[in-house]
Amino acid sequence: MSTAFDSQQVKTVLAERGAQVEAYLRHCLDGIPMQGRLKEAMYYSLLAGGKRLRPVLCLSTASLFGLTADAAMPFAAALEMIHTYSLIHDDLPAMDDDDLRRGRPSCHKAFDEATAILAGDALLTDAFGFMASATAGIPADRVLGALAAVSSAAGAAGMVGGQILDMDCTGRTDVPLPTLQTLHALKTGAMFRVACISGGLLAGASDADLDALRAYGEALGVTFQIVDDILDETADTATLGKPVGSDAEMGKTTYPSLIGLERSRELAQAFAEKAVDSLRGFTGADADFLRGLSLMLVTRNN
Ligand code: GRG
């Protein structure tokens, strides 16, 4: 399958929009009236060069319905703050105990555990303030609807719930595929899905269009996760920016461990095509970018 945007065009738009997000995140942190190592740790982890997928999805789905990047940016940036908090806490010794993240020492290694916990807490909490500040350019009822969706996706019924299911499944050799799918739908998928529908909610999209964005976000999340599992087996640490082989080392069930590498690749491609198909009927550069992004995620190497 091919789309109007090839993988190079997708990477260019992702880099441009990612740079806009990066600049805004810096501005957000600069505006927080506080100094010292907590702020240093927040800067360190937030501005460490992630792919910025979740905020770019929010900006792009908002733009699909005519909402400008300026208006959606506070909300989109907050999604990256929540994502970064989750990575900081995920790397802690009490969780995945990873020393490397985004190509450099994880937050608790560069600072200390207490600072890393608090930097994550601050990013999560301040994210809600930034989301609320989107009312400067968007009707408050839309912002509230999107904020409630993010709260639910990030919390116990979403990402945090997925994280504890992940911990419960770690070290088990009998985790079936449906459990793995539920785990990923919560831990990784919920934030991808809400990144996509929040743009539509902020822009006042119709229920039918929100359904299409939800279907796209869900399929994209599964694609992303299967490829994440594949890369953990096949990539090298320098390219990936985090340790490889850590899933097997920790005793985690993955798509390749359950269905093999080849079948995992086929499944990732099938879900990427499902994501493309979810956006049939949408036209214009944003739709082309979003369709191309799902296919690009299959071939990504970090
Ligand atoms: C600690 C509450 C809590 C949740 C942690 C998201 C998560 C839940 C943990 C991250 C661990 C992990 C490696 C999950 C696999 C998928 C994933 C989220 C990868 C990292 O996302 P990318 O590739 O990262 O978008 P960058 O660095 O590009 O932003």
Short mmCIF file of C-alpha atoms and ligand atoms in Angstrom, two decimals:
data_model
loop_
_atom_site.label_atom_id
_atom_site.label_comp_id
_atom_site.label_asym_id
_atom_site.label_seq_id
_atom_site.Cartn_x
_atom_site.Cartn_y
_atom_site.Cartn_z
CA MET A 1 0.00 0.00 0.00
CA SER A 2 1.20 3.54 -0.71
CA THR A 3 -0.18 6.95 0.33
CA ALA A 4 0.11 10.48 -1.10
CA PHE A 5 2.84 11.25 1.49
CA ASP A 6 5.87 8.99 1.26
CA SER A 7 7.95 8.19 4.30
CA GLN A 8 10.42 11.04 3.65
CA GLN A 9 7.62 13.62 3.41
CA VAL A 10 6.12 12.26 6.63
CA LYS A 11 9.48 12.55 8.40
CA THR A 12 9.84 16.15 7.20
CA VAL A 13 6.41 17.20 8.52
CA LEU A 14 7.01 15.29 11.76
CA ALA A 15 10.34 17.10 12.23
CA GLU A 16 8.78 20.52 11.48
CA ARG A 17 5.82 20.06 13.80
CA GLY A 18 8.04 18.37 16.39
CA ALA A 19 10.33 21.43 16.38
CA GLN A 20 7.31 23.70 16.96
CA VAL A 21 6.30 21.52 19.92
CA GLU A 22 9.85 21.56 21.25
CA ALA A 23 10.00 25.38 21.16
CA TYR A 24 6.65 25.64 22.92
CA LEU A 25 7.68 23.12 25.61
CA ARG A 26 10.77 25.20 26.34
CA HIS A 27 8.57 28.29 26.62
CA CYS A 28 6.21 26.40 29.00
CA LEU A 29 9.01 25.34 31.30
CA ASP A 30 10.56 28.82 31.24
CA GLY A 31 7.23 30.18 32.47
CA ILE A 32 7.08 27.94 35.55
CA PRO A 33 8.25 30.14 38.44
CA MET A 34 10.70 27.75 40.04
CA GLN A 35 14.43 27.00 39.86
CA GLY A 36 16.76 24.26 41.07
CA ARG A 37 17.19 20.58 40.27
CA LEU A 38 13.48 19.81 39.91
CA LYS A 39 13.27 22.21 36.97
CA GLU A 40 16.61 20.96 35.60
CA ALA A 41 15.29 17.40 35.67
CA MET A 42 12.07 18.45 33.92
CA TYR A 43 14.11 20.20 31.21
CA TYR A 44 16.49 17.26 30.97
CA SER A 45 13.78 14.70 30.25
CA LEU A 46 11.31 16.83 28.32
CA LEU A 47 13.88 18.34 25.95
CA ALA A 48 15.81 15.14 25.30
CA GLY A 49 14.70 14.78 21.67
CA GLY A 50 11.74 12.40 21.61
CA LYS A 51 9.75 11.87 18.42
CA ARG A 52 6.86 14.09 19.66
CA LEU A 53 4.32 11.74 18.11
CA ARG A 54 1.48 12.40 20.53
CA PRO A 55 1.51 16.22 20.31
CA VAL A 56 1.97 16.09 16.53
CA LEU A 57 -1.05 13.76 16.30
CA CYS A 58 -3.10 16.24 18.33
CA LEU A 59 -1.98 19.21 16.20
CA SER A 60 -2.57 17.33 12.95
CA THR A 61 -6.03 16.01 13.84
CA ALA A 62 -7.00 19.51 15.06
CA SER A 63 -5.73 20.99 11.80
CA LEU A 64 -7.77 18.42 9.85
CA PHE A 65 -10.84 20.37 11.04
CA GLY A 66 -9.30 23.83 10.62
CA LEU A 67 -8.02 24.50 14.14
CA THR A 68 -4.66 26.29 14.09
CA ALA A 69 -1.47 24.96 15.68
CA ASP A 70 -1.28 28.12 17.81
CA ALA A 71 -4.67 27.37 19.36
CA ALA A 72 -4.09 23.63 19.89
CA MET A 73 -0.44 23.87 21.00
CA PRO A 74 -0.92 24.23 24.80
CA PHE A 75 -3.01 21.08 24.74
CA ALA A 76 -0.67 19.19 22.42
CA ALA A 77 2.39 20.13 24.49
CA ALA A 78 0.65 18.85 27.62
CA LEU A 79 0.33 15.40 25.99
CA GLU A 80 4.12 15.32 25.60
CA MET A 81 4.53 16.32 29.25
CA ILE A 82 2.31 13.41 30.31
CA HIS A 83 4.17 11.03 28.00
CA THR A 84 7.54 12.18 29.37
CA TYR A 85 6.37 11.73 32.98
CA SER A 86 5.36 8.16 32.09
CA LEU A 87 8.81 7.44 30.64
CA ILE A 88 10.59 8.89 33.69
CA HIS A 89 8.52 6.78 36.09
CA ASP A 90 8.70 3.69 33.85
CA ASP A 91 12.51 3.82 34.00
CA LEU A 92 12.66 3.90 37.82
CA PRO A 93 14.16 0.92 39.69
CA ALA A 94 10.71 0.07 41.09
CA MET A 95 9.38 -0.30 37.53
CA ASP A 96 11.47 -1.25 34.47
CA ASP A 97 14.78 -0.12 35.98
CA ASP A 98 16.24 1.25 32.73
CA ASP A 99 19.45 3.27 32.75
CA LEU A 100 19.10 4.74 29.26
CA ARG A 101 16.30 6.78 27.71
CA ARG A 102 16.24 8.89 24.55
CA GLY A 103 19.93 8.12 24.09
CA ARG A 104 21.15 9.35 27.45
CA PRO A 105 21.06 8.38 31.13
CA SER A 106 17.48 8.11 32.37
CA CYS A 107 16.29 10.82 34.73
CA HIS A 108 16.96 8.95 37.99
CA LYS A 109 20.50 8.14 36.78
CA ALA A 110 21.26 11.73 35.76
CA PHE A 111 19.75 13.09 39.00
CA ASP A 112 18.45 10.80 41.73
CA GLU A 113 15.32 8.73 42.31
CA ALA A 114 13.47 11.28 44.43
CA THR A 115 14.12 14.05 41.89
CA ALA A 116 12.99 11.78 39.03
CA ILE A 117 9.75 10.90 40.85
CA LEU A 118 9.06 14.58 41.52
CA ALA A 119 9.99 15.68 37.99
CA GLY A 120 7.44 13.15 36.69
CA ASP A 121 4.84 14.31 39.23
CA ALA A 122 5.40 17.94 38.25
CA LEU A 123 5.18 17.24 34.50
CA LEU A 124 1.91 15.34 34.98
CA THR A 125 0.36 17.96 37.23
CA ASP A 126 1.49 21.00 35.24
CA ALA A 127 0.22 19.32 32.06
CA PHE A 128 -3.34 19.79 33.30
CA GLY A 129 -2.72 23.51 33.78
CA PHE A 130 -1.43 23.80 30.21
CA MET A 131 -4.44 21.90 28.86
CA ALA A 132 -6.77 24.23 30.76
CA SER A 133 -4.92 27.24 29.30
CA ALA A 134 -6.06 26.21 25.80
CA THR A 135 -9.34 28.02 26.63
CA ALA A 136 -7.54 31.20 25.52
CA GLY A 137 -8.22 30.21 21.89
CA ILE A 138 -10.86 27.44 22.04
CA PRO A 139 -14.36 27.35 23.61
CA ALA A 140 -14.10 26.13 27.21
CA ASP A 141 -16.61 23.29 26.81
CA ARG A 142 -14.50 21.73 24.05
CA VAL A 143 -11.32 22.06 26.13
CA LEU A 144 -13.07 20.48 29.12
CA GLY A 145 -14.27 17.55 27.00
CA ALA A 146 -10.77 16.95 25.65
CA LEU A 147 -9.23 17.34 29.11
CA ALA A 148 -11.60 14.74 30.58
CA ALA A 149 -10.66 12.35 27.76
CA VAL A 150 -6.94 12.81 28.48
CA SER A 151 -7.46 12.35 32.21
CA SER A 152 -9.23 9.06 31.57
CA ALA A 153 -6.62 7.86 29.03
CA ALA A 154 -3.69 8.65 31.31
CA GLY A 155 -5.23 7.36 34.56
CA ALA A 156 -6.29 4.08 36.15
CA ALA A 157 -8.61 3.15 33.28
CA GLY A 158 -5.84 3.86 30.77
CA MET A 159 -2.05 4.15 30.85
CA VAL A 160 -1.51 3.66 34.60
CA GLY A 161 -3.89 0.68 34.57
CA GLY A 162 -1.90 -0.76 31.65
CA GLN A 163 1.34 -0.26 33.52
CA ILE A 164 0.19 -2.30 36.52
CA LEU A 165 -1.14 -5.02 34.23
CA ASP A 166 2.30 -5.03 32.58
CA MET A 167 3.97 -5.42 35.97
CA ASP A 168 1.61 -8.26 36.89
CA CYS A 169 2.38 -10.05 33.61
CA THR A 170 6.17 -9.57 33.83
CA GLY A 171 7.98 -12.85 34.48
CA ARG A 172 4.97 -14.96 33.46
CA THR A 173 5.32 -17.39 30.57
CA ASP A 174 1.59 -18.02 30.13
CA VAL A 175 0.35 -14.58 29.04
CA PRO A 176 -2.13 -15.12 26.17
CA LEU A 177 -2.46 -12.78 23.17
CA PRO A 178 -5.77 -11.20 24.31
CA THR A 179 -4.16 -10.19 27.63
CA LEU A 180 -1.17 -8.72 25.78
CA GLN A 181 -3.57 -6.80 23.55
CA THR A 182 -5.49 -5.41 26.53
CA LEU A 183 -2.24 -4.46 28.25
CA HIS A 184 -1.02 -2.53 25.22
CA ALA A 185 -4.40 -0.95 24.49
CA LEU A 186 -4.19 0.58 27.98
CA LYS A 187 -0.48 1.22 28.47
CA THR A 188 0.41 2.62 25.05
CA GLY A 189 -2.79 2.70 23.02
CA ALA A 190 -4.87 4.94 25.27
CA MET A 191 -2.51 7.91 24.88
CA PHE A 192 -2.26 7.46 21.10
CA ARG A 193 -6.03 7.26 20.82
CA VAL A 194 -6.62 10.34 22.94
CA ALA A 195 -3.90 12.27 21.10
CA CYS A 196 -5.95 11.72 17.93
CA ILE A 197 -9.43 12.38 19.30
CA SER A 198 -8.36 15.38 21.40
CA GLY A 199 -7.50 17.30 18.22
CA GLY A 200 -11.00 16.57 16.90
CA LEU A 201 -12.66 17.42 20.23
CA LEU A 202 -10.84 20.76 20.41
CA ALA A 203 -11.81 21.55 16.83
CA GLY A 204 -15.48 20.63 17.35
CA ALA A 205 -15.50 17.60 15.02
CA SER A 206 -18.75 15.64 14.54
CA ASP A 207 -19.38 12.32 16.31
CA ALA A 208 -18.84 10.44 13.05
CA ASP A 209 -15.48 12.15 12.50
CA LEU A 210 -14.48 11.47 16.11
CA ASP A 211 -15.27 7.79 15.54
CA ALA A 212 -12.94 7.82 12.52
CA LEU A 213 -10.17 9.46 14.58
CA ARG A 214 -10.68 6.93 17.36
CA ALA A 215 -10.39 4.04 14.91
CA TYR A 216 -7.28 5.62 13.38
CA GLY A 217 -5.67 6.21 16.83
CA GLU A 218 -6.40 2.67 17.98
CA ALA A 219 -4.93 1.07 14.86
CA LEU A 220 -1.95 3.41 14.99
CA GLY A 221 -1.32 2.53 18.65
CA VAL A 222 -1.28 -1.20 17.89
CA THR A 223 1.05 -0.65 14.92
CA PHE A 224 3.37 1.41 17.11
CA GLN A 225 3.43 -1.20 19.89
CA ILE A 226 4.08 -4.20 17.65
CA VAL A 227 6.98 -2.33 16.01
CA ASP A 228 8.24 -1.33 19.47
CA ASP A 229 8.35 -5.01 20.42
CA ILE A 230 10.11 -5.90 17.14
CA LEU A 231 12.71 -3.15 17.60
CA ASP A 232 13.46 -4.37 21.11
CA GLU A 233 14.66 -7.60 19.48
CA THR A 234 16.19 -6.34 16.28
CA ALA A 235 17.52 -2.78 16.71
CA ASP A 236 20.81 -1.63 18.21
CA THR A 237 21.02 0.44 21.38
CA ALA A 238 22.63 3.46 19.69
CA THR A 239 19.81 3.79 17.13
CA LEU A 240 17.02 2.98 19.57
CA GLY A 241 18.32 5.28 22.33
CA LYS A 242 17.41 2.75 25.01
CA PRO A 243 18.63 -0.75 25.87
CA VAL A 244 17.65 -3.48 23.41
CA GLY A 245 16.66 -6.97 24.49
CA SER A 246 15.23 -5.61 27.72
CA ASP A 247 11.80 -7.21 27.15
CA ALA A 248 13.27 -10.72 27.07
CA GLU A 249 15.65 -9.94 29.91
CA MET A 250 12.79 -8.76 32.12
CA GLY A 251 10.57 -11.70 31.18
CA LYS A 252 8.02 -9.66 29.23
CA THR A 253 5.66 -11.25 26.75
CA THR A 254 5.83 -9.49 23.38
CA TYR A 255 4.31 -9.91 19.94
CA PRO A 256 7.50 -11.58 18.58
CA SER A 257 7.68 -13.91 21.60
CA LEU A 258 4.07 -15.00 21.03
CA ILE A 259 3.75 -15.06 17.24
CA GLY A 260 7.32 -14.69 15.91
CA LEU A 261 9.07 -11.81 14.12
CA GLU A 262 7.71 -12.46 10.65
CA ARG A 263 4.07 -12.66 11.71
CA SER A 264 4.58 -9.59 13.93
CA ARG A 265 5.80 -7.60 10.93
CA GLU A 266 2.77 -8.69 8.89
CA LEU A 267 0.44 -7.75 11.73
CA ALA A 268 2.04 -4.30 12.12
CA GLN A 269 1.55 -3.68 8.40
CA ALA A 270 -2.08 -4.85 8.59
CA PHE A 271 -2.85 -2.45 11.46
CA ALA A 272 -1.10 0.42 9.68
CA GLU A 273 -3.32 -0.21 6.65
CA LYS A 274 -6.34 -0.32 8.95
CA ALA A 275 -5.33 3.12 10.25
CA VAL A 276 -5.05 4.42 6.67
CA ASP A 277 -8.47 3.00 5.89
CA SER A 278 -10.04 4.66 8.97
CA LEU A 279 -9.35 8.05 7.38
CA ARG A 280 -10.96 7.31 4.04
CA GLY A 281 -13.13 10.25 3.12
CA PHE A 282 -10.70 12.79 4.61
CA THR A 283 -8.83 14.92 2.10
CA GLY A 284 -5.99 17.46 2.25
CA ALA A 285 -2.41 17.58 3.50
CA ASP A 286 -3.19 16.70 7.14
CA ALA A 287 -5.08 13.56 6.14
CA ASP A 288 -2.26 12.62 3.76
CA PHE A 289 0.28 13.13 6.54
CA LEU A 290 -1.72 11.05 9.03
CA ARG A 291 -2.15 8.21 6.53
CA GLY A 292 1.54 8.32 5.63
CA LEU A 293 2.53 8.38 9.30
CA SER A 294 0.84 5.07 10.02
CA LEU A 295 2.79 3.36 7.22
CA MET A 296 6.03 5.11 8.20
CA LEU A 297 5.72 3.74 11.76
CA VAL A 298 6.04 0.21 10.38
CA THR A 299 9.48 0.95 8.93
CA ARG A 300 10.79 3.22 11.72
CA ASN A 301 14.07 2.27 13.35
CA ASN A 302 13.72 4.15 16.65
C1 GRG B 1 4.82 4.78 34.71
C2 GRG B 1 2.40 5.45 34.76
C3 GRG B 1 3.52 4.89 34.04
C4 GRG B 1 3.30 4.47 32.81
C5 GRG B 1 4.33 4.00 31.93
C6 GRG B 1 4.14 4.50 28.43
C7 GRG B 1 4.63 3.69 29.56
C8 GRG B 1 3.71 3.51 30.67
C9 GRG B 1 5.86 3.20 29.62
C10 GRG B 1 6.85 3.34 28.58
C11 GRG B 1 7.57 2.05 28.40
C12 GRG B 1 7.58 1.63 27.01
C13 GRG B 1 8.92 1.51 26.40
C14 GRG B 1 6.45 1.38 26.39
C15 GRG B 1 6.42 0.98 24.99
C16 GRG B 1 5.87 1.99 24.08
C17 GRG B 1 6.39 3.37 24.34
C18 GRG B 1 5.48 4.26 25.09
C19 GRG B 1 7.55 3.77 23.87
C20 GRG B 1 8.11 5.14 24.00
O1 GRG B 1 7.38 6.05 23.20
P1 GRG B 1 8.07 6.82 21.99
O2 GRG B 1 8.80 5.85 21.11
O3 GRG B 1 9.16 7.66 22.79
O4 GRG B 1 7.07 7.71 21.36
P2 GRG B 1 9.86 9.04 22.42
O5 GRG B 1 11.14 9.03 23.23
O6 GRG B 1 10.11 9.13 20.94
O7 GRG B 1 8.92 10.10 22.90
#
